[in-house]
PDB file of C-alpha atoms in Angstrom:
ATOM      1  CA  UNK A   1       8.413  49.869 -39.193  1.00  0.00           C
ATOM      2  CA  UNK A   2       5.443  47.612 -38.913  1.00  0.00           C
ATOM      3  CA  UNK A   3       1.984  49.994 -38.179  1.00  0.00           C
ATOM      4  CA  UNK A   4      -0.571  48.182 -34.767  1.00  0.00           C
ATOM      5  CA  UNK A   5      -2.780  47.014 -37.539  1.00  0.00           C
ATOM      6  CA  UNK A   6      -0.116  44.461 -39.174  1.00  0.00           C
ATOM      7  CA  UNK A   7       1.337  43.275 -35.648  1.00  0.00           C
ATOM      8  CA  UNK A   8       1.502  39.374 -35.573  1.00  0.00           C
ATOM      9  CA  UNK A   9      -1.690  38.156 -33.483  1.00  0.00           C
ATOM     10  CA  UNK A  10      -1.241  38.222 -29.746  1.00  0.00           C
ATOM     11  CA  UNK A  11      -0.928  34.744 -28.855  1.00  0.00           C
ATOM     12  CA  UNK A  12       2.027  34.528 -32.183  1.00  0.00           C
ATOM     13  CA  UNK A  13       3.986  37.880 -30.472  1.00  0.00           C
ATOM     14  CA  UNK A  14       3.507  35.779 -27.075  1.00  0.00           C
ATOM     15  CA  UNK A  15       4.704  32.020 -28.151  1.00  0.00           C
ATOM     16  CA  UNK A  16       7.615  34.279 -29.738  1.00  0.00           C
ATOM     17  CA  UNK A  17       8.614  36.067 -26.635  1.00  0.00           C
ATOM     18  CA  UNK A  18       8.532  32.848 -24.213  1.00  0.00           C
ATOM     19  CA  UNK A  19      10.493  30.735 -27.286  1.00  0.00           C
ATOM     20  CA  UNK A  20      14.093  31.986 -25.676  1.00  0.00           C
ATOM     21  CA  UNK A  21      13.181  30.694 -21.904  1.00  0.00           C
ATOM     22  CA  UNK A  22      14.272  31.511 -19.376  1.00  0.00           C
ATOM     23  CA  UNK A  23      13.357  35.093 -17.513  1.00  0.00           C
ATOM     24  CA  UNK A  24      11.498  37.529 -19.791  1.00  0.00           C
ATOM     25  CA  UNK A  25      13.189  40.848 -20.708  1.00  0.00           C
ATOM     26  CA  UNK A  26      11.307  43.762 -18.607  1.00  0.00           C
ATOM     27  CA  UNK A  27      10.371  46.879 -20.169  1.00  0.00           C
ATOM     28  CA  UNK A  28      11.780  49.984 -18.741  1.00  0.00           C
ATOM     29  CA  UNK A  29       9.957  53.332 -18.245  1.00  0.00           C
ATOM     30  CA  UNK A  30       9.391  55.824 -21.856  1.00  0.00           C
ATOM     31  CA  UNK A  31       7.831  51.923 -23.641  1.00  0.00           C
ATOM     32  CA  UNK A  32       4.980  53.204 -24.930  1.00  0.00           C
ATOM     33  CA  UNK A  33       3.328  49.606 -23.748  1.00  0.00           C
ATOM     34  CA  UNK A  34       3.560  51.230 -20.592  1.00  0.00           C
ATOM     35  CA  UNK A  35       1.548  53.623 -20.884  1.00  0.00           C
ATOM     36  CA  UNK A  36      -1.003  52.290 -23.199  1.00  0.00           C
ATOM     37  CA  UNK A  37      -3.296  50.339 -21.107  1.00  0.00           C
ATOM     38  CA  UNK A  38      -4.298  46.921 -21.773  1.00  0.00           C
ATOM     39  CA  UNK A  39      -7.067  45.131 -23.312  1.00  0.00           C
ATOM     40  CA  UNK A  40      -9.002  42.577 -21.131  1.00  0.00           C
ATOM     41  CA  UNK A  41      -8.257  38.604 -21.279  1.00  0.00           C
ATOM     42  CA  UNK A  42     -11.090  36.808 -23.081  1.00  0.00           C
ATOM     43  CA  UNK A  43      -8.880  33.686 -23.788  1.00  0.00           C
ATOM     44  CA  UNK A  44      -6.472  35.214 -26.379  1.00  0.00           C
ATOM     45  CA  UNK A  45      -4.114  33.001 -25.535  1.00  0.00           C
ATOM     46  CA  UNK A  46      -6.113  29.567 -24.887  1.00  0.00           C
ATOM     47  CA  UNK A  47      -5.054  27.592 -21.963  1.00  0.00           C
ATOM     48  CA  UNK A  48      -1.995  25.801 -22.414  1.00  0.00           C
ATOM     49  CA  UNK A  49       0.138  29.131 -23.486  1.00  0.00           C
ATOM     50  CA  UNK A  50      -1.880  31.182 -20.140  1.00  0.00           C
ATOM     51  CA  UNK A  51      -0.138  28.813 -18.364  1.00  0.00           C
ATOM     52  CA  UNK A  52       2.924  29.565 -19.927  1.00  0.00           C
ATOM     53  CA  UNK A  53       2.791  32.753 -19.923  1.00  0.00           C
ATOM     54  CA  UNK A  54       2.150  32.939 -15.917  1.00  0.00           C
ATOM     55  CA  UNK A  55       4.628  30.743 -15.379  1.00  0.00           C
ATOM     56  CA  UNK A  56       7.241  32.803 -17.421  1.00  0.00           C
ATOM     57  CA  UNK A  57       5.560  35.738 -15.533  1.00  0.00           C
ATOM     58  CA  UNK A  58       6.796  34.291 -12.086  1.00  0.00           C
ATOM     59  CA  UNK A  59       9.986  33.104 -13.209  1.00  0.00           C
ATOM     60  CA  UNK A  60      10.549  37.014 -14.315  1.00  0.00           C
ATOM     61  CA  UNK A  61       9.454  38.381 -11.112  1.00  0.00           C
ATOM     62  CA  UNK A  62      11.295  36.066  -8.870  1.00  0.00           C
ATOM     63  CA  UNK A  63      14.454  36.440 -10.792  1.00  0.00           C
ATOM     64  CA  UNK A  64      14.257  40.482 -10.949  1.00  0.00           C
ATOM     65  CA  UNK A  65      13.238  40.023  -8.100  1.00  0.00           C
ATOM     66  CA  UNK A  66      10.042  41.784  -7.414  1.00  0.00           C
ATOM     67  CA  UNK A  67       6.796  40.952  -5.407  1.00  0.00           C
ATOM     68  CA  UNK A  68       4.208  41.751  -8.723  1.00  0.00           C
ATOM     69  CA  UNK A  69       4.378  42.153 -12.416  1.00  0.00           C
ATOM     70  CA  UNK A  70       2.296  42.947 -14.948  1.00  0.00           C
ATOM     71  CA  UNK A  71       1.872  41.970 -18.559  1.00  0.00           C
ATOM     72  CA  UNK A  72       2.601  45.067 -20.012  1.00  0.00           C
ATOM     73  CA  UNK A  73       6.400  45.364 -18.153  1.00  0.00           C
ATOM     74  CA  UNK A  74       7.018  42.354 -19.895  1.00  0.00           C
ATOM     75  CA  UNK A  75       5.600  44.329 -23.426  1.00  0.00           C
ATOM     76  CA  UNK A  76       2.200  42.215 -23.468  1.00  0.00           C
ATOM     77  CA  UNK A  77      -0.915  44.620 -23.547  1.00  0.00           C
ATOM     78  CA  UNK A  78      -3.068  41.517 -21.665  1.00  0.00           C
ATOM     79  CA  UNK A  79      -4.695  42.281 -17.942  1.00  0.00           C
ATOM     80  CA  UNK A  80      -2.970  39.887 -16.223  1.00  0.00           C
ATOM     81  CA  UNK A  81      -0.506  40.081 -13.508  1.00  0.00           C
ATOM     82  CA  UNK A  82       1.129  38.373 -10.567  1.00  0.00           C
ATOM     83  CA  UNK A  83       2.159  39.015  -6.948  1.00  0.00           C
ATOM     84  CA  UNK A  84       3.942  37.284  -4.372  1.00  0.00           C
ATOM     85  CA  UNK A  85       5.535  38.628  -1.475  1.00  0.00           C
ATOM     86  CA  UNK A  86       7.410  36.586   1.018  1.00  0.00           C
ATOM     87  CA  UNK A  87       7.700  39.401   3.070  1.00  0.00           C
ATOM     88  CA  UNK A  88      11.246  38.670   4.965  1.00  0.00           C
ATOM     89  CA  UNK A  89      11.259  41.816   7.497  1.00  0.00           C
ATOM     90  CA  UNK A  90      12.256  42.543  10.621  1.00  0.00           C
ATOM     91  CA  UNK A  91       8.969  42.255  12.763  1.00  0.00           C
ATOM     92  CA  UNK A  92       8.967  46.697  13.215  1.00  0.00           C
ATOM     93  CA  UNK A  93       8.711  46.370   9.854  1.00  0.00           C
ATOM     94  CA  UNK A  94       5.948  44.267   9.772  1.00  0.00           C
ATOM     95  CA  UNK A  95       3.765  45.685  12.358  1.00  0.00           C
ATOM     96  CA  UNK A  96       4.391  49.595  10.702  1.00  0.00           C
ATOM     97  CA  UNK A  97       3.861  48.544   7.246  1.00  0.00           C
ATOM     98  CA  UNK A  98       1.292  46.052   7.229  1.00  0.00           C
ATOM     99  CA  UNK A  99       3.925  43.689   5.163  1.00  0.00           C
ATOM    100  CA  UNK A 100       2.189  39.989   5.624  1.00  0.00           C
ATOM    101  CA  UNK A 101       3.269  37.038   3.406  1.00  0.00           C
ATOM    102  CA  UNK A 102       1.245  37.153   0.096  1.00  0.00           C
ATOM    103  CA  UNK A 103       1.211  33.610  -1.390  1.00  0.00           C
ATOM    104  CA  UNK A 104       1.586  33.589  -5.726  1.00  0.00           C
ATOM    105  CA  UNK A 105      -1.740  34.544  -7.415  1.00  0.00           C
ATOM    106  CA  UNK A 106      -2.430  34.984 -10.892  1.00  0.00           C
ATOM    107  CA  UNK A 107      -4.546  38.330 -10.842  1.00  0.00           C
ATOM    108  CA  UNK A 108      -6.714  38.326 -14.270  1.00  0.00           C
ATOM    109  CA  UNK A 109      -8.448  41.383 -15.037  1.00  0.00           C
ATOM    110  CA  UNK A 110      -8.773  42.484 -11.740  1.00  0.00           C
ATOM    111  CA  UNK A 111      -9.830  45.985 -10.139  1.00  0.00           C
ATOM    112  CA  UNK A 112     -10.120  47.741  -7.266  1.00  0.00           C
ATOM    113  CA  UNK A 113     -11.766  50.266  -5.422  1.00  0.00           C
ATOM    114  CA  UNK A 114     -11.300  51.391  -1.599  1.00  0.00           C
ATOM    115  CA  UNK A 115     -12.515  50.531   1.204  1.00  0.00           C
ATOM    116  CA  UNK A 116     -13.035  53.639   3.643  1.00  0.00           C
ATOM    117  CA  UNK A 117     -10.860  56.978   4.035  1.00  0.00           C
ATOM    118  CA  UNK A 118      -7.572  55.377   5.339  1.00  0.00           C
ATOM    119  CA  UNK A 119      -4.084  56.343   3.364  1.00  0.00           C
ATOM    120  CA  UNK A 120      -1.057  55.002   4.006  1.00  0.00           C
ATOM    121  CA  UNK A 121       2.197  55.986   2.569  1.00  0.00           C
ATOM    122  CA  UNK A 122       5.487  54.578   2.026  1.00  0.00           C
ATOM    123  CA  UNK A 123       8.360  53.993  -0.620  1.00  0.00           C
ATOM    124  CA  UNK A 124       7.909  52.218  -3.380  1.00  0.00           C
ATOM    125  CA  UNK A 125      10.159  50.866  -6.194  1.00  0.00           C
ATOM    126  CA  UNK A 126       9.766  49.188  -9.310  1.00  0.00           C
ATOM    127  CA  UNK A 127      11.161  46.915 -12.027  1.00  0.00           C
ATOM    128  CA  UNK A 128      10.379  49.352 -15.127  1.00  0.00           C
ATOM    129  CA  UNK A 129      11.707  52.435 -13.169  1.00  0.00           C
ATOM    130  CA  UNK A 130      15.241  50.424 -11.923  1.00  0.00           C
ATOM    131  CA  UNK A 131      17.191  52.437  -9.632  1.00  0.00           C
ATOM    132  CA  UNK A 132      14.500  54.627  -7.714  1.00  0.00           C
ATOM    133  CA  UNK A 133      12.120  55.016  -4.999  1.00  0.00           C
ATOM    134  CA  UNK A 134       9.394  57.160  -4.158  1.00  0.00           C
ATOM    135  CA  UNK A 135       6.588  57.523  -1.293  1.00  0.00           C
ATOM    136  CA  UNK A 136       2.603  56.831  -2.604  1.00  0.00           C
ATOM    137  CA  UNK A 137       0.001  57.980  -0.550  1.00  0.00           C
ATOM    138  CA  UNK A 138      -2.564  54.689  -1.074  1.00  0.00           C
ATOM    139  CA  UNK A 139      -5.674  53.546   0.274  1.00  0.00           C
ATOM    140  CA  UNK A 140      -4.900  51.080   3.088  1.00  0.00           C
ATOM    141  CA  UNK A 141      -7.721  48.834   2.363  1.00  0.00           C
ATOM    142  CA  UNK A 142      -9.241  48.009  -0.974  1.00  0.00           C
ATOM    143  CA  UNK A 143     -11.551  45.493  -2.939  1.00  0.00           C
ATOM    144  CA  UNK A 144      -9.940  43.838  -5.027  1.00  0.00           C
ATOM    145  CA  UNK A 145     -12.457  42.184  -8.144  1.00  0.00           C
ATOM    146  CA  UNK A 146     -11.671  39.554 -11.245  1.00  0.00           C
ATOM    147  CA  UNK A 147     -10.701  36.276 -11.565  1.00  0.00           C
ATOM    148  CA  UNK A 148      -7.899  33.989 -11.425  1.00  0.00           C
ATOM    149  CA  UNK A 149      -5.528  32.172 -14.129  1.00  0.00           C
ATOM    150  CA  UNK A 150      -8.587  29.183 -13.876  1.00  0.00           C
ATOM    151  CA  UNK A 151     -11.120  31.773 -14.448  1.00  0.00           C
ATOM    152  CA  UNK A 152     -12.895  32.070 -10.859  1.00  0.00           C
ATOM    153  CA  UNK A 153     -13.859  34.766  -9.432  1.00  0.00           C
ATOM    154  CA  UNK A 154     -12.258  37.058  -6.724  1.00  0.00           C
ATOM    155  CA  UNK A 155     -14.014  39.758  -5.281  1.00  0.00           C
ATOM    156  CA  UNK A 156     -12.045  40.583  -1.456  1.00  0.00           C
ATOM    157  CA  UNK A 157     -10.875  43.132   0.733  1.00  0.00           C
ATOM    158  CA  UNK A 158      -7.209  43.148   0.838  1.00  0.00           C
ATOM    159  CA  UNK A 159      -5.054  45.197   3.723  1.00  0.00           C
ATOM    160  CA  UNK A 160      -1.794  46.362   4.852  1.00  0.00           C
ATOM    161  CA  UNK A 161       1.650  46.175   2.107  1.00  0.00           C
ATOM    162  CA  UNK A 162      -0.353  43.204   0.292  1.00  0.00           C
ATOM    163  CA  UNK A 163      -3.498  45.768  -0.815  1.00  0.00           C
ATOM    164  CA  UNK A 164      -0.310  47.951  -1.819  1.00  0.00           C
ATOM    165  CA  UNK A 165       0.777  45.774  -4.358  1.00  0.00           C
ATOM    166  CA  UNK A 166      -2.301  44.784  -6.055  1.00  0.00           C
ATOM    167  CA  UNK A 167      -2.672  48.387  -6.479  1.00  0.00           C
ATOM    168  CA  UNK A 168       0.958  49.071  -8.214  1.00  0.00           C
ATOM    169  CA  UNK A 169       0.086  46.496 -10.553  1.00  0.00           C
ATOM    170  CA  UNK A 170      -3.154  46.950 -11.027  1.00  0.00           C
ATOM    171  CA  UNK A 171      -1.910  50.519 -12.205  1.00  0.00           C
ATOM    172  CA  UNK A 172       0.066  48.798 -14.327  1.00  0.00           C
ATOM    173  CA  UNK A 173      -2.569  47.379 -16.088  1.00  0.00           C
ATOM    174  CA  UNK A 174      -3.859  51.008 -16.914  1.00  0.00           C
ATOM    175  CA  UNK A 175      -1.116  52.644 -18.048  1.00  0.00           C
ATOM    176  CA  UNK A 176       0.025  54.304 -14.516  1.00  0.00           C
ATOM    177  CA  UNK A 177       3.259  54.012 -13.309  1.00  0.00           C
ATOM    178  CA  UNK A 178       3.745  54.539  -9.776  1.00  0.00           C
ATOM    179  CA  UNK A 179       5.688  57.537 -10.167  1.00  0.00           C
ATOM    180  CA  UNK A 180       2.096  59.028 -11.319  1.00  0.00           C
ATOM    181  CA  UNK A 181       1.064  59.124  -8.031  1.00  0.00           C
ATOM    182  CA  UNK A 182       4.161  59.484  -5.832  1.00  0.00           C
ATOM    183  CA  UNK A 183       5.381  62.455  -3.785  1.00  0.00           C
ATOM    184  CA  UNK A 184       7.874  63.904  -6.324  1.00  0.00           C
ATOM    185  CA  UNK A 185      10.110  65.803  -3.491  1.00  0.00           C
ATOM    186  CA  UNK A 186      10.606  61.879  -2.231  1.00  0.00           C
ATOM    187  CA  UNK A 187      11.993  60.531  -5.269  1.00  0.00           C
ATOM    188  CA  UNK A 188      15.557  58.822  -4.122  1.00  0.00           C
ATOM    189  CA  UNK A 189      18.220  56.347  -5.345  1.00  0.00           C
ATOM    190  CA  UNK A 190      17.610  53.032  -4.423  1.00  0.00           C
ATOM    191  CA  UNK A 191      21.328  53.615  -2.493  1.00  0.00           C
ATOM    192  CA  UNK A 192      19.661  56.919  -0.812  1.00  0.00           C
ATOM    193  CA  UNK A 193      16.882  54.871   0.175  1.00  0.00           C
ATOM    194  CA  UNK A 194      19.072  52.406   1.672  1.00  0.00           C
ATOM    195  CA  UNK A 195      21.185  54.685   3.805  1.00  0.00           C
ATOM    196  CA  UNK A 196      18.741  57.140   4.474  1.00  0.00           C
ATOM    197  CA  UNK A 197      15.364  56.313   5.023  1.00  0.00           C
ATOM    198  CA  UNK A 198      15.155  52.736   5.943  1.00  0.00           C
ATOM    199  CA  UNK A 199      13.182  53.757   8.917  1.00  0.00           C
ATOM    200  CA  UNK A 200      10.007  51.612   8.674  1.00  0.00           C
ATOM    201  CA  UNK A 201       7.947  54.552   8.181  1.00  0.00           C
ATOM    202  CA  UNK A 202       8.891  58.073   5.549  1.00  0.00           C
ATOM    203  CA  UNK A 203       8.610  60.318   7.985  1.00  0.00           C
ATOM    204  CA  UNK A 204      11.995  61.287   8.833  1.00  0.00           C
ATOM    205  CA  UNK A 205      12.141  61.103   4.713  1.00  0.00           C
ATOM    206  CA  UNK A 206       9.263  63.351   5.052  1.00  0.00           C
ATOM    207  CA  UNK A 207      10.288  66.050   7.338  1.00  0.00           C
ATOM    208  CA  UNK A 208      13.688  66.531   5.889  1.00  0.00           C
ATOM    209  CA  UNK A 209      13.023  66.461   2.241  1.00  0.00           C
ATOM    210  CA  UNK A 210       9.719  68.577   2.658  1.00  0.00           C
ATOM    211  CA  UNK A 211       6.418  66.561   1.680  1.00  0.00           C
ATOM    212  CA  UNK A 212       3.483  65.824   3.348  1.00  0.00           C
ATOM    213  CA  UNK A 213       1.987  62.789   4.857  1.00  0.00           C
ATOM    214  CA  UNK A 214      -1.402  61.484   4.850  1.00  0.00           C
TER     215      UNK A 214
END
């Protein structure tokens, strides 16, 4: 087995994984690469592969589908990921969750930080832990900092379901899964989920499988 130190460089392990086309093969939860953080994108991978890559990135999460992934579910250790949510709810939905339309956006090394005391908390899934859902207590507004695929800057307050997915993959891109922060009594089967506690809020989720709410 090959030791870090004699890995192909970055952009070679990169051109390799996007060579097959097509959707990218997710990583699923117990990858080390998941857990090992990421280093920051200084132009590792020049422009013309980026471009590449993000565009493999999207293809991935539309196809899974999802509404964010990061480089690391997709076994790259680079701070980059990418959201886009449609958001195709019924308007309850909508109002209760905060869930606006997030238009595609390259997020490259980007951070955030809250903005005031508000939590809000709901069930979340995702692509490296297939199958499950849990309910995260987040901060409903944050400020979100980096730059885009282009390299300009963002530095914004983002709200609602959209400010919740900049945090999951933000995470991501530090080696937390959301399962780090969830509300362990909640954890349910996507199926569970679906016949249980689609309310638009977990708080019938909440009362009868015993966990608090913010």
């Amino acid at each position: 087995m090959a030791s870090p130190r004699s890995r192909p460089p970055l952009a070679e392990r990169v051109e390799e994984l996007l060579s097959a086309g097509g959707p990218l093969p997710i990583v699923a939860a117990g990858d080390p690469v998941l857990r090992a953080g990421t280093v920051r994108y200084d132009g590792q991978l020049g422009p013309a592969l980026l471009a590449r890559f993000v565009a493999a990135l999207r293809v991935t999460m539309r196809a899974a589908p999802g509404v964010g992934l990061a480089a690391p579910q997709v076994g790259v250790e680079l701070r980059i990921a990418v959201v886009e949510d449609p958001a195709p709810v019924p308007e309850e939905v909508r109002v209760a969750r905060g869930r606006v339309p997030l238009p595609f956006r390259v997020l490259v090394n980007p951070s955030y930080e809250p903005v005031g005391t508000a939590r809000a908390a709901f069930f979340e899934g995702c692509l490296s832990v297939p199958g499950w859902q849990a309910v995260v207590a987040r901060p409903a507004e944050v400020r979100l900092t980096g730059a885009d695929e282009q390299g300009r800057p963002l530095d914004e307050v983002v709200t609602g379901w959209p400010a919740r997915i900049v945090q999951h993959e933000t995470d991501h891109l530090d080696g937390t899964l959301y399962l780090d922060r969830a509300e362990t009594r909640s954890l349910s089967s996507q199926d569970a989920v679906a016949e249980r506690w689609a309310q638009p809020t977990p708080e019938r989720a909440a009362r009868e499988l015993g966990f608090d709410l913010p």
